[in-house]
C-alpha positions as CSV (number, residue, x, y, z in Angstrom):
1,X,-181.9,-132.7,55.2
2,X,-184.9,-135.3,55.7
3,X,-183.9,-138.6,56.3
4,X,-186.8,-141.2,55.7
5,X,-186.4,-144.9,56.9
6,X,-188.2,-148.0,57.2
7,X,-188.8,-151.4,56.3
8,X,-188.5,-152.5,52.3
9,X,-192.0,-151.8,50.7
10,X,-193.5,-149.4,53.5
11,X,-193.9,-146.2,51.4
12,X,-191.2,-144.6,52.0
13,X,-190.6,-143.4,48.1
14,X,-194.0,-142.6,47.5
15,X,-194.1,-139.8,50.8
16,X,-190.8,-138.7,49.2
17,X,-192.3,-137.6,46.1
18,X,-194.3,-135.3,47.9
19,X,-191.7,-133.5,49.4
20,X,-189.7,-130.6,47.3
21,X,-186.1,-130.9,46.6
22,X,-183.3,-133.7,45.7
23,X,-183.6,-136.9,46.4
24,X,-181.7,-140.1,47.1
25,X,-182.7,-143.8,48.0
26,X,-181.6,-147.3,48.9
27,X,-178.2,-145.2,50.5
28,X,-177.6,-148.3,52.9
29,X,-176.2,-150.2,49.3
30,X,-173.6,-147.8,49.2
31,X,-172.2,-148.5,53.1
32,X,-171.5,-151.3,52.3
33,X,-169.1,-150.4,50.1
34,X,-168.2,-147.2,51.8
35,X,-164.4,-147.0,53.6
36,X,-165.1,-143.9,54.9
37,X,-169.1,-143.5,56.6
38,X,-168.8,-140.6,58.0
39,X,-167.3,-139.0,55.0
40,X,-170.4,-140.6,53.4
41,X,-172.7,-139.3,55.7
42,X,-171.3,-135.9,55.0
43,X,-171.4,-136.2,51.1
44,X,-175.5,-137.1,51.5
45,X,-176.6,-134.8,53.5
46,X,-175.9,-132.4,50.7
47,X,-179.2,-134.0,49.7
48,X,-182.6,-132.4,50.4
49,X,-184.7,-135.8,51.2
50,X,-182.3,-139.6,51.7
51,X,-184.2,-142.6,51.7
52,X,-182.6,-145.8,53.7
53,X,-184.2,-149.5,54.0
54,X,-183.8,-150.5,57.6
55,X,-182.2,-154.2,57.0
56,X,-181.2,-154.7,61.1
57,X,-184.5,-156.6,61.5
58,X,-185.2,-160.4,61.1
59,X,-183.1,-163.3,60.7
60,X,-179.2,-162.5,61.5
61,X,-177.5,-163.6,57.8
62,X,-174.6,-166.5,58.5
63,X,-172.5,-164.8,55.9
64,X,-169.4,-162.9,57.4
65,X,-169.4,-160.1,54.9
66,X,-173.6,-159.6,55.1
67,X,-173.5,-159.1,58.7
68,X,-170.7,-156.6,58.1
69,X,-172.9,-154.6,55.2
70,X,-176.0,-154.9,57.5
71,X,-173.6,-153.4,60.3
72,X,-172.4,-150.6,58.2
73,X,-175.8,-149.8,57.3
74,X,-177.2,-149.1,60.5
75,X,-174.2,-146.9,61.4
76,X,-174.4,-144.8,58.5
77,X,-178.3,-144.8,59.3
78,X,-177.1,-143.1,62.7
79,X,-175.1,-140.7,61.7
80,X,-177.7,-139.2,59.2
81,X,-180.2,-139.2,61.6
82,X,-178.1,-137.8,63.8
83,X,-177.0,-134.7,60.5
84,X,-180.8,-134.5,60.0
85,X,-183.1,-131.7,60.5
86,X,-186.3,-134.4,60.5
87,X,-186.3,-137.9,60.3
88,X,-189.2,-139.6,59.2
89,X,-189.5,-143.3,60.0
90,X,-192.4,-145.0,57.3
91,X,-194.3,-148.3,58.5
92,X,-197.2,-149.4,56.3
93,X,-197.2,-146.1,54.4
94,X,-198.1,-144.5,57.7
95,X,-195.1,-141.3,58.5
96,X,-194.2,-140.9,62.1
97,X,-191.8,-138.0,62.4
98,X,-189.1,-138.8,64.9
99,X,-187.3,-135.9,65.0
100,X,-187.9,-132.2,63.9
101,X,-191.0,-131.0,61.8
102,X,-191.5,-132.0,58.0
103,X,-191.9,-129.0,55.9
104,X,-194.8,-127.7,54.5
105,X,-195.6,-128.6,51.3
């Protein structure tokens, strides 16, 4: 599995769509929600490429239950970094591979 993550807007679906296989984005949504994240982070990395907004940055929300979804998000960030083969972090549509080699396509 490739994870890809970065800020909103940095080109992280367009290098995506260069890469073969299935695909799945905006995953940190769905930690919020998630009881389970490490039973999450097992059912996407049945996924060729997953796509994740970082949202730790900036301004710290006063809202109880957006701190807790921003919280979750970066844990289930780690643990499919950590279930990766090659993560791929995007900033201004420019890939920097932090772990493992991207295919060749």
């Amino acid at each position: 599995m490739i994870f890809v993550t970065g800020p909103l807007y940095s080109g992280k679906r367009t290098f995506a769509q260069r890469l073969p296989g299935t695909r799945i984005a905006e995953v940190q949504a769905l930690a919020a929600e998630a009881e389970d994240l490490e039973k999450l982070a097992e059912e996407l990395s049945a996924y060729d490429i997953v796509m994740a907004t970082e949202v730790g940055g900036g301004v710290v929300p006063m809202d109880a239950g957006e701190r807790a979804a921003r919280e979750a998000a970066g844990r289930l960030a780690c643990l499919l970094a950590a279930r990766a083969g090659c993560v791929v972090q995007m900033f201004c549509g420019i890939p920097t591979v932090l772990k493992g080699e991207l295919p060749l396509c």
